C-alpha cells in the first residue's frame, strides 16, 4: 500500500513538472516548502528519494531532464583528492535555469582540496556563485566548517540549493544524517540570494574564508544585464547569469575580471585580518593579468591548482574579440586540450565557428592580505568617492620589507585624510606635520630631496594618488 502511495505521489509530481521548466520550478518550490516545515519534512524527502530511484539509470536521468525539466542524480567527487575525510557522493537536483556541475567547478573543488584539512574546519565561509549548492555542501561535509553561506544572484539557484541541502542532510527514508560532531548539514550550511557579498555586508558578518567561482565573460548584450533579476525571469536569462558578467567599473573589466575585482574589494571589508580568499580564475586574459587582480590590492597569492578545460560551447567570446580589436591586449586560448601554443580570441573564435574546440587554462588561487589591518584602512578610505585613485592603486611589492614600510604609511595617510575631509592645508604654507611626513617618505624610498617648505598642495587628496602610483 505504501509503495502504491509513493508511486502516486511521484506520478503527481512528474505530471506537474511536465508542462514547462517554469512549472517544474514551481513544483520544486512546493516541495521545498514541505521540506522546510518539520511536520512534512520526512514525507517530502521520501518523495524526492522515490523520484531519484525511478530515474536512477543515467540514461533515464537524461530523459527526465528533457521530459520533466529537472533531474535528481549523484555527483561523484574525485576519490583521489587529498585529505583524510572524503565526501564521495552527493545527491543533487538540477534544473535548466541553473549552471550544472562541470569541469570548471570540479577543478575549483580540486583546488580547494589542496589546502590542509584544517583550512575550513570550524571556520565561517562565504561561497560566491554557489549555483545549485554542490560545492558549499561538499565543503561542509568534508571539512566541517562552523557555517557556510552559499550566495548567488540567481534566485532560482538559491531555492534549488536549499532542496539539495535537504537531499544530503537526510536519507531517502527521511532520517537525518549526522556527522562525527552530531550535526547535520542543515546546521552547517545556509543559502541566500545575494549580489556577491551584499548579504554578508548587510548582516555584518565577519568571514574567515571567501571562495568564489564566478563568470568572467562580458555579456555580448550589455542591455541584458541591466534587467531586474527575479525568479520569474526567463530560463535563458537566469542561466546566462552563470556564463556572463556585466561591466563593474573597474579597470579589470577590459579582461572580463571586473566582477572578480569587485568581489575581492568587497571581501577586504568583511574578511577577518588573517582570512583567506580562494578564487577560480579562467586563464583567458593571461596568467599575469589574472594574478595582478590580487597583487595590486595587497595580497600574497599562491596557485593551488592549474589545468586546462574546454571553453563552454554556449559561451559567446565575441566580446573578447572586440576588446582585442580596440586594444593591444591578446587573450590566451588553446586549440583543443592538447595544444600548447596560445592563440588569441579572434583566432579561437574563428576556430570555433569552423567546428573546432578550444580550451583555456584554469587556475585556483589562494590569497591572503599582507599588512591586513592597514590594507583594510586604505580600502575603507577609497570606497568613499575615490574611484579614480582606486583604479590606479598598486600595493604589489617584490620586497616584503618595503611593503612593511609603504603600506602602513599609506594607511596612516588615508586615515589622516579621512579624519580631515576638508582641505588639511593651512594657507598659505599648509600643514607642516603633513608635509614633513611626505617629504620624509620621498627621501627615504625614492631618494628625492624634498624639503617641507617647498611642498604645497592644491588638493588634499592629490598626495595619496601620487604615492599610490609610485
Short mmCIF file of C-alpha atoms in Angstrom, two decimals:
data_model
loop_
_atom_site.label_atom_id
_atom_site.label_comp_id
_atom_site.label_asym_id
_atom_site.label_seq_id
_atom_site.Cartn_x
_atom_site.Cartn_y
_atom_site.Cartn_z
CA UNK A 1 0.00 0.00 0.00
CA UNK A 2 2.82 2.40 0.92
CA UNK A 3 4.60 1.65 -2.36
CA UNK A 4 1.41 2.45 -4.26
CA UNK A 5 1.07 5.75 -2.43
CA UNK A 6 4.70 6.60 -3.20
CA UNK A 7 4.18 5.86 -6.90
CA UNK A 8 1.07 8.01 -7.00
CA UNK A 9 2.90 10.89 -5.32
CA UNK A 10 5.77 10.59 -7.81
CA UNK A 11 3.35 10.48 -10.76
CA UNK A 12 1.56 13.58 -9.50
CA UNK A 13 4.85 15.43 -9.04
CA UNK A 14 6.08 14.49 -12.52
CA UNK A 15 2.77 15.48 -14.08
CA UNK A 16 3.08 18.95 -12.57
CA UNK A 17 6.64 19.24 -13.92
CA UNK A 18 5.95 18.08 -17.46
CA UNK A 19 4.32 21.29 -18.69
CA UNK A 20 7.43 23.51 -18.76
CA UNK A 21 10.63 24.46 -16.99
CA UNK A 22 8.75 27.14 -15.07
CA UNK A 23 6.18 24.55 -13.98
CA UNK A 24 8.95 22.21 -12.82
CA UNK A 25 10.50 25.02 -10.80
CA UNK A 26 7.09 25.76 -9.25
CA UNK A 27 6.68 22.11 -8.27
CA UNK A 28 10.17 22.07 -6.76
CA UNK A 29 9.36 25.19 -4.74
CA UNK A 30 6.25 23.50 -3.38
CA UNK A 31 8.36 20.52 -2.26
CA UNK A 32 10.87 22.90 -0.64
CA UNK A 33 8.09 24.46 1.43
CA UNK A 34 7.26 20.99 2.72
CA UNK A 35 10.94 20.28 3.41
CA UNK A 36 11.24 23.46 5.45
CA UNK A 37 8.27 22.52 7.65
CA UNK A 38 9.37 19.95 10.27
CA UNK A 39 5.97 18.20 10.24
CA UNK A 40 6.09 17.42 6.49
CA UNK A 41 9.89 17.22 6.05
CA UNK A 42 10.31 13.44 6.19
CA UNK A 43 7.45 12.79 3.76
CA UNK A 44 8.78 15.37 1.26
CA UNK A 45 12.28 13.90 1.48
CA UNK A 46 10.88 10.40 0.84
CA UNK A 47 9.13 11.74 -2.26
CA UNK A 48 12.43 13.04 -3.65
CA UNK A 49 14.06 9.70 -2.84
CA UNK A 50 11.38 7.89 -4.81
CA UNK A 51 11.87 10.22 -7.77
CA UNK A 52 15.61 9.61 -7.70
CA UNK A 53 15.18 5.84 -7.66
CA UNK A 54 12.78 5.92 -10.59
CA UNK A 55 15.39 7.65 -12.75
CA UNK A 56 18.49 6.07 -11.23
CA UNK A 57 19.83 4.90 -14.58
CA UNK A 58 21.90 7.73 -16.20
CA UNK A 59 20.01 7.43 -19.49
CA UNK A 60 16.71 7.64 -17.66
CA UNK A 61 18.01 10.69 -15.82
CA UNK A 62 18.67 12.46 -19.11
CA UNK A 63 15.16 11.54 -20.27
CA UNK A 64 13.81 13.01 -17.05
CA UNK A 65 15.65 16.28 -17.74
CA UNK A 66 14.25 16.52 -21.28
CA UNK A 67 10.72 15.48 -20.41
CA UNK A 68 10.18 16.86 -16.92
CA UNK A 69 12.70 19.77 -16.93
CA UNK A 70 14.70 18.58 -13.94
CA UNK A 71 16.75 15.64 -12.79
CA UNK A 72 18.00 14.23 -9.49
CA UNK A 73 21.27 12.37 -9.78
CA UNK A 74 24.50 11.59 -7.95
CA UNK A 75 27.56 13.82 -8.30
CA UNK A 76 30.68 11.73 -7.77
CA UNK A 77 33.64 13.55 -6.24
CA UNK A 78 37.17 12.52 -7.11
CA UNK A 79 38.21 9.83 -4.59
CA UNK A 80 41.88 10.68 -5.14
CA UNK A 81 41.65 14.20 -3.71
CA UNK A 82 43.95 14.94 -0.79
CA UNK A 83 42.58 14.86 2.73
CA UNK A 84 41.65 12.20 5.22
CA UNK A 85 37.91 12.86 5.03
CA UNK A 86 36.29 12.22 1.66
CA UNK A 87 32.78 13.11 0.61
CA UNK A 88 32.42 10.58 -2.19
CA UNK A 89 28.94 11.33 -3.49
CA UNK A 90 26.27 14.00 -3.37
CA UNK A 91 22.66 13.74 -4.50
CA UNK A 92 21.69 16.84 -6.45
CA UNK A 93 18.68 18.31 -8.23
CA UNK A 94 19.35 20.26 -11.42
CA UNK A 95 17.02 22.47 -13.48
CA UNK A 96 17.66 24.21 -16.85
CA UNK A 97 17.99 27.75 -15.46
CA UNK A 98 20.98 26.91 -13.23
CA UNK A 99 24.56 26.14 -14.17
CA UNK A 100 25.23 22.41 -13.71
CA UNK A 101 28.42 20.97 -12.15
CA UNK A 102 31.08 20.72 -14.84
CA UNK A 103 34.86 20.83 -15.35
CA UNK A 104 35.02 24.47 -14.19
CA UNK A 105 33.52 23.77 -10.76
CA UNK A 106 35.15 20.35 -10.32
CA UNK A 107 38.54 21.99 -10.88
CA UNK A 108 37.64 24.57 -8.26
CA UNK A 109 36.75 21.86 -5.76
CA UNK A 110 40.02 20.09 -6.50
CA UNK A 111 41.87 23.36 -5.85
CA UNK A 112 40.06 23.78 -2.53
CA UNK A 113 41.12 20.27 -1.61
CA UNK A 114 44.79 21.23 -2.00
CA UNK A 115 44.52 23.08 1.30
CA UNK A 116 45.23 21.17 4.53
CA UNK A 117 42.18 19.68 6.25
CA UNK A 118 42.25 22.39 8.92
CA UNK A 119 41.74 25.26 6.45
CA UNK A 120 37.93 25.29 6.71
CA UNK A 121 37.31 23.40 9.94
CA UNK A 122 35.30 25.50 12.44
CA UNK A 123 35.52 28.50 10.09
CA UNK A 124 32.85 30.84 8.72
CA UNK A 125 32.85 30.64 4.93
CA UNK A 126 31.08 32.52 2.12
CA UNK A 127 30.74 30.80 -1.25
CA UNK A 128 30.19 33.23 -4.15
CA UNK A 129 28.34 31.95 -7.20
CA UNK A 130 27.11 28.86 -5.34
CA UNK A 131 24.77 27.74 -8.15
CA UNK A 132 22.88 24.63 -7.11
CA UNK A 133 24.94 24.50 -3.94
CA UNK A 134 27.05 21.43 -4.53
CA UNK A 135 30.44 22.93 -3.66
CA UNK A 136 29.10 24.53 -0.46
CA UNK A 137 27.52 21.23 0.58
CA UNK A 138 30.61 19.20 -0.33
CA UNK A 139 32.84 21.63 1.58
CA UNK A 140 30.64 21.35 4.67
CA UNK A 141 30.66 17.55 4.54
CA UNK A 142 34.41 17.28 4.01
CA UNK A 143 35.87 19.95 6.33
CA UNK A 144 33.18 20.54 8.99
CA UNK A 145 33.17 24.35 8.96
CA UNK A 146 31.22 26.32 11.54
CA UNK A 147 28.99 27.79 8.82
CA UNK A 148 28.95 28.04 5.03
CA UNK A 149 26.89 30.81 3.44
CA UNK A 150 26.20 29.89 -0.18
CA UNK A 151 25.43 33.07 -2.14
CA UNK A 152 24.14 33.56 -5.67
CA UNK A 153 22.39 36.33 -7.59
CA UNK A 154 20.11 33.81 -9.33
CA UNK A 155 17.02 33.43 -7.07
CA UNK A 156 16.20 30.01 -8.53
CA UNK A 157 19.69 28.81 -7.66
CA UNK A 158 19.06 29.52 -4.00
CA UNK A 159 15.77 27.58 -3.92
CA UNK A 160 17.32 24.54 -5.62
CA UNK A 161 20.41 24.77 -3.41
CA UNK A 162 18.16 24.53 -0.33
CA UNK A 163 16.47 21.45 -1.83
CA UNK A 164 19.90 19.92 -2.42
CA UNK A 165 20.85 20.66 1.16
CA UNK A 166 17.83 18.67 2.38
CA UNK A 167 18.61 15.91 -0.14
CA UNK A 168 22.01 15.41 1.51
CA UNK A 169 21.13 16.20 5.13
CA UNK A 170 18.53 13.38 5.18
CA UNK A 171 18.47 9.90 3.68
CA UNK A 172 15.81 8.59 1.29
CA UNK A 173 13.70 7.45 4.24
CA UNK A 174 13.64 10.96 5.67
CA UNK A 175 16.06 10.30 8.55
CA UNK A 176 18.70 12.93 9.40
CA UNK A 177 22.34 12.12 8.64
CA UNK A 178 24.70 13.12 11.48
CA UNK A 179 28.42 13.77 11.18
CA UNK A 180 31.09 12.95 13.77
CA UNK A 181 30.16 16.02 15.79
CA UNK A 182 26.47 15.10 15.96
CA UNK A 183 25.43 17.80 13.46
CA UNK A 184 23.65 17.60 10.12
CA UNK A 185 24.39 19.65 7.03
CA UNK A 186 21.43 21.86 7.98
CA UNK A 187 23.49 23.01 10.97
CA UNK A 188 26.42 23.98 8.78
CA UNK A 189 25.04 25.41 5.51
CA UNK A 190 22.67 28.21 4.55
CA UNK A 191 21.85 29.70 1.14
CA UNK A 192 20.85 33.28 0.35
CA UNK A 193 20.17 35.39 -2.71
CA UNK A 194 22.96 37.94 -2.80
CA UNK A 195 24.82 40.17 -5.25
CA UNK A 196 28.32 38.98 -4.37
CA UNK A 197 28.84 39.73 -0.64
CA UNK A 198 25.87 42.05 -0.09
CA UNK A 199 24.21 39.55 2.29
CA UNK A 200 27.33 39.45 4.46
CA UNK A 201 27.67 43.24 4.49
CA UNK A 202 24.01 43.79 5.31
CA UNK A 203 24.17 41.29 8.16
CA UNK A 204 27.57 42.47 9.40
CA UNK A 205 29.14 39.02 9.08
CA UNK A 206 32.88 38.60 9.58
CA UNK A 207 34.28 35.82 7.42
CA UNK A 208 37.26 33.53 7.87
CA UNK A 209 37.17 32.31 4.28
CA UNK A 210 35.70 33.53 0.99
CA UNK A 211 35.57 31.23 -2.03
CA UNK A 212 34.45 32.30 -5.47
CA UNK A 213 33.61 30.64 -8.76
CA UNK A 214 32.03 33.46 -10.79
CA UNK A 215 31.77 34.36 -14.52
CA UNK A 216 34.49 36.19 -16.45
CA UNK A 217 33.00 36.88 -19.89
CA UNK A 218 31.32 40.24 -20.55
CA UNK A 219 27.80 39.77 -21.84
CA UNK A 220 27.79 40.48 -25.58
CA UNK A 221 24.40 42.13 -24.99
CA UNK A 222 25.06 44.71 -22.22
CA UNK A 223 21.39 45.69 -22.04
CA UNK A 224 20.50 42.16 -20.93
CA UNK A 225 22.50 42.55 -17.71
CA UNK A 226 20.55 45.67 -16.72
CA UNK A 227 17.31 43.73 -16.39
CA UNK A 228 15.80 43.20 -12.97
CA UNK A 229 16.55 39.68 -11.76
CA UNK A 230 13.56 37.78 -10.39
CA UNK A 231 12.71 34.11 -10.09
CA UNK A 232 10.12 34.66 -12.84
CA UNK A 233 12.76 35.77 -15.35
CA UNK A 234 13.21 33.51 -18.35
CA UNK A 235 15.23 30.33 -18.02
CA UNK A 236 17.62 31.56 -20.71
CA UNK A 237 18.29 34.83 -18.88
CA UNK A 238 18.80 33.17 -15.49
CA UNK A 239 21.14 30.58 -16.99
CA UNK A 240 23.15 33.35 -18.68
CA UNK A 241 23.97 34.78 -15.23
CA UNK A 242 26.32 31.82 -14.80
CA UNK A 243 28.05 32.48 -18.13
CA UNK A 244 28.32 36.26 -18.31
CA UNK A 245 29.03 39.29 -16.18
CA UNK A 246 28.29 42.99 -16.62
CA UNK A 247 30.66 45.94 -16.56
CA UNK A 248 31.64 46.67 -12.94
CA UNK A 249 33.50 49.96 -13.31
CA UNK A 250 36.97 48.50 -12.64
CA UNK A 251 39.99 48.62 -14.91
CA UNK A 252 39.83 44.81 -14.92
CA UNK A 253 36.56 44.96 -16.88
CA UNK A 254 38.68 45.06 -20.03
CA UNK A 255 39.76 41.48 -19.37
CA UNK A 256 36.46 40.15 -18.05
CA UNK A 257 37.79 40.22 -14.49
CA UNK A 258 35.72 43.15 -13.21
CA UNK A 259 33.29 41.00 -11.23
CA UNK A 260 36.17 39.19 -9.52
CA UNK A 261 37.83 42.54 -8.78
CA UNK A 262 34.63 43.79 -7.13
CA UNK A 263 34.31 40.55 -5.15
CA UNK A 264 37.89 40.95 -3.90
CA UNK A 265 37.35 44.55 -2.79
CA UNK A 266 34.05 43.68 -1.10
CA UNK A 267 35.83 40.77 0.55
CA UNK A 268 38.53 43.01 2.02
CA UNK A 269 35.82 44.79 4.00
CA UNK A 270 34.24 41.66 5.54
CA UNK A 271 37.08 39.16 5.86
CA UNK A 272 38.97 38.80 9.12
CA UNK A 273 42.59 40.04 9.11
CA UNK A 274 44.03 36.53 8.81
CA UNK A 275 41.29 35.34 6.46
CA UNK A 276 41.86 33.64 3.11
CA UNK A 277 40.12 34.10 -0.23
CA UNK A 278 40.13 31.32 -2.83
CA UNK A 279 39.09 32.09 -6.41
CA UNK A 280 38.68 30.08 -9.57
CA UNK A 281 40.24 32.08 -12.42
CA UNK A 282 39.98 31.22 -16.08
CA UNK A 283 43.31 31.95 -17.76
CA UNK A 284 41.87 33.56 -20.89
CA UNK A 285 43.30 37.01 -20.04
CA UNK A 286 46.77 35.53 -19.36
CA UNK A 287 48.25 34.43 -16.02
CA UNK A 288 49.98 37.74 -15.31
CA UNK A 289 46.77 39.73 -15.76
CA UNK A 290 44.82 37.33 -13.54
CA UNK A 291 47.35 37.46 -10.73
CA UNK A 292 47.52 41.23 -10.95
CA UNK A 293 43.91 41.47 -9.72
CA UNK A 294 45.10 40.29 -6.30
CA UNK A 295 48.67 41.57 -6.16
CA UNK A 296 47.83 45.22 -6.74
CA UNK A 297 45.27 45.06 -3.93
CA UNK A 298 47.84 43.98 -1.36
CA UNK A 299 47.55 40.18 -1.40
CA UNK A 300 50.05 37.40 -1.21
CA UNK A 301 48.90 34.71 -3.64
CA UNK A 302 49.53 31.01 -4.05
CA UNK A 303 48.49 28.98 -7.06
CA UNK A 304 46.86 25.84 -5.70
CA UNK A 305 45.97 24.09 -8.92
CA UNK A 306 46.06 24.63 -12.67
CA UNK A 307 44.65 22.65 -15.56
CA UNK A 308 43.08 23.15 -18.97
CA UNK A 309 39.37 22.93 -19.63
CA UNK A 310 37.30 23.15 -22.78
CA UNK A 311 35.67 26.51 -23.43
CA UNK A 312 31.91 26.13 -22.91
CA UNK A 313 30.27 25.93 -26.31
CA UNK A 314 27.32 28.05 -25.16
CA UNK A 315 29.54 30.98 -24.10
CA UNK A 316 29.99 33.69 -26.73
CA UNK A 317 33.57 35.05 -26.70
CA UNK A 318 32.87 37.72 -29.32
CA UNK A 319 33.15 40.36 -26.58
CA UNK A 320 36.79 39.35 -26.15
CA UNK A 321 37.36 39.59 -29.91
CA UNK A 322 36.02 43.14 -29.80
CA UNK A 323 38.39 44.04 -26.95
CA UNK A 324 41.33 42.77 -28.99
CA UNK A 325 40.26 44.90 -31.94
CA UNK A 326 40.36 48.01 -29.77
CA UNK A 327 43.46 47.34 -27.67
CA UNK A 328 46.91 45.72 -27.96
CA UNK A 329 45.99 43.01 -25.45
CA UNK A 330 45.67 39.40 -26.63
CA UNK A 331 43.73 36.76 -24.77
CA UNK A 332 45.02 33.19 -24.38
CA UNK A 333 43.18 30.15 -25.74
CA UNK A 334 44.37 26.77 -26.97
CA UNK A 335 43.18 24.61 -29.83
CA UNK A 336 41.62 21.55 -28.19
CA UNK A 337 43.20 20.26 -24.97
CA UNK A 338 46.49 19.14 -26.46
CA UNK A 339 47.64 22.45 -27.93
CA UNK A 340 50.47 24.17 -26.06
CA UNK A 341 50.77 27.36 -28.12
CA UNK A 342 48.23 30.02 -27.09
CA UNK A 343 46.06 31.69 -29.73
CA UNK A 344 44.20 34.99 -29.44
CA UNK A 345 40.45 35.35 -29.03
CA UNK A 346 39.95 36.22 -32.70
CA UNK A 347 41.67 33.02 -33.84
CA UNK A 348 39.87 30.96 -31.19
CA UNK A 349 36.50 32.43 -32.21
CA UNK A 350 37.15 31.64 -35.89
CA UNK A 351 38.29 28.11 -34.99
CA UNK A 352 35.07 27.53 -33.02
CA UNK A 353 32.98 28.85 -35.91
CA UNK A 354 34.63 26.33 -38.20
CA UNK A 355 33.64 23.47 -35.89
CA UNK A 356 36.79 23.25 -33.78
CA UNK A 357 37.01 23.10 -30.00
CA UNK A 358 39.09 25.45 -27.88
CA UNK A 359 40.33 25.33 -24.31
CA UNK A 360 41.87 27.70 -21.82
CA UNK A 361 43.86 27.35 -18.63
CA UNK A 362 42.05 27.35 -15.30
CA UNK A 363 43.79 28.16 -12.03
CA UNK A 364 42.75 28.18 -8.39
CA UNK A 365 44.41 30.90 -6.32
CA UNK A 366 44.61 31.20 -2.55
CA UNK A 367 45.03 34.82 -1.45
CA UNK A 368 45.83 36.40 1.92
CA UNK A 369 46.28 40.08 2.73
CA UNK A 370 49.74 41.31 3.61
CA UNK A 371 49.50 44.02 6.28
CA UNK A 372 45.76 43.27 6.54
CA UNK A 373 44.73 45.96 9.01
CA UNK A 374 46.47 48.70 7.03
CA UNK A 375 45.10 47.50 3.67
CA UNK A 376 41.60 47.46 5.14
CA UNK A 377 42.05 51.10 6.21
CA UNK A 378 43.19 52.09 2.73
CA UNK A 379 40.20 50.49 1.04
CA UNK A 380 37.78 51.84 3.62
CA UNK A 381 39.00 55.32 2.70
CA UNK A 382 38.97 54.73 -1.07
CA UNK A 383 35.39 53.45 -1.20
CA UNK A 384 34.17 56.89 -0.15
CA UNK A 385 34.19 58.51 -3.58
CA UNK A 386 37.80 57.99 -4.70
CA UNK A 387 37.30 55.51 -7.52
CA UNK A 388 39.91 57.19 -9.72
CA UNK A 389 42.54 56.67 -7.06
CA UNK A 390 41.39 53.09 -6.51
CA UNK A 391 41.83 52.30 -10.21
CA UNK A 392 45.50 53.32 -10.06
CA UNK A 393 46.19 51.62 -6.73
CA UNK A 394 49.24 49.37 -6.64
CA UNK A 395 50.11 47.61 -3.40
CA UNK A 396 52.34 44.96 -5.01
CA UNK A 397 55.95 44.88 -3.80
CA UNK A 398 58.78 42.47 -4.58
CA UNK A 399 60.39 43.16 -1.21
CA UNK A 400 58.34 42.47 1.91
CA UNK A 401 60.40 44.94 3.92
CA UNK A 402 59.43 47.72 1.52
CA UNK A 403 55.78 46.70 1.76
CA UNK A 404 56.01 46.74 5.56
CA UNK A 405 57.02 50.40 5.38
CA UNK A 406 54.98 51.73 2.48
CA UNK A 407 51.61 50.14 3.24
CA UNK A 408 51.42 51.38 6.87
CA UNK A 409 52.39 54.86 5.65
CA UNK A 410 49.58 54.85 3.07
CA UNK A 411 47.19 53.60 5.75
CA UNK A 412 48.23 56.47 8.01
CA UNK A 413 47.81 58.93 5.14
CA UNK A 414 44.37 57.50 4.34
CA UNK A 415 43.32 57.81 8.00
CA UNK A 416 44.64 61.37 8.14
CA UNK A 417 42.70 62.42 5.06
CA UNK A 418 39.57 60.60 6.22
CA UNK A 419 39.62 62.46 9.53
CA UNK A 420 40.29 65.76 7.74
CA UNK A 421 37.73 65.72 4.94
CA UNK A 422 38.09 69.44 4.47
CA UNK A 423 41.34 70.59 2.86
CA UNK A 424 44.03 69.99 5.53
CA UNK A 425 46.30 72.70 4.13
CA UNK A 426 46.68 75.73 6.33
CA UNK A 427 47.08 78.67 3.92
CA UNK A 428 49.49 79.83 2.80
CA UNK A 429 52.15 77.28 3.84
CA UNK A 430 49.97 74.23 4.54
CA UNK A 431 50.13 71.69 7.37
CA UNK A 432 53.78 71.35 8.38
CA UNK A 433 53.42 67.92 10.00
CA UNK A 434 51.73 66.52 6.89
CA UNK A 435 54.42 67.95 4.58
CA UNK A 436 57.19 66.57 6.77
CA UNK A 437 55.70 63.09 6.51
CA UNK A 438 55.52 63.19 2.72
CA UNK A 439 58.98 64.73 2.38
CA UNK A 440 60.49 62.03 4.59
CA UNK A 441 58.78 59.29 2.60
CA UNK A 442 60.05 60.66 -0.75
CA UNK A 443 63.60 60.99 0.57
CA UNK A 444 63.75 57.56 2.23
CA UNK A 445 62.29 55.43 -0.54
CA UNK A 446 62.87 57.39 -3.72
CA UNK A 447 65.97 59.43 -2.86
CA UNK A 448 64.21 62.63 -3.83
CA UNK A 449 65.49 65.56 -1.78
CA UNK A 450 62.39 67.46 -0.92
CA UNK A 451 62.10 69.90 1.95
CA UNK A 452 58.80 70.53 3.65
CA UNK A 453 58.94 74.26 2.97
CA UNK A 454 58.82 73.56 -0.78
CA UNK A 455 55.71 71.42 -0.65
CA UNK A 456 52.29 72.93 -1.23
CA UNK A 457 49.18 71.01 -2.29
CA UNK A 458 46.18 72.45 -4.01
CA UNK A 459 44.06 69.37 -3.27
CA UNK A 460 44.02 67.46 0.00
CA UNK A 461 43.90 64.06 -1.74
CA UNK A 462 46.43 64.59 -4.52
CA UNK A 463 49.38 63.32 -2.38
CA UNK A 464 47.65 59.96 -1.83
CA UNK A 465 47.15 59.45 -5.55
CA UNK A 466 50.76 60.37 -6.28
CA UNK A 467 52.09 57.97 -3.66
CA UNK A 468 49.91 55.11 -4.87
CA UNK A 469 51.37 55.50 -8.35
CA UNK A 470 54.95 55.24 -7.09
#
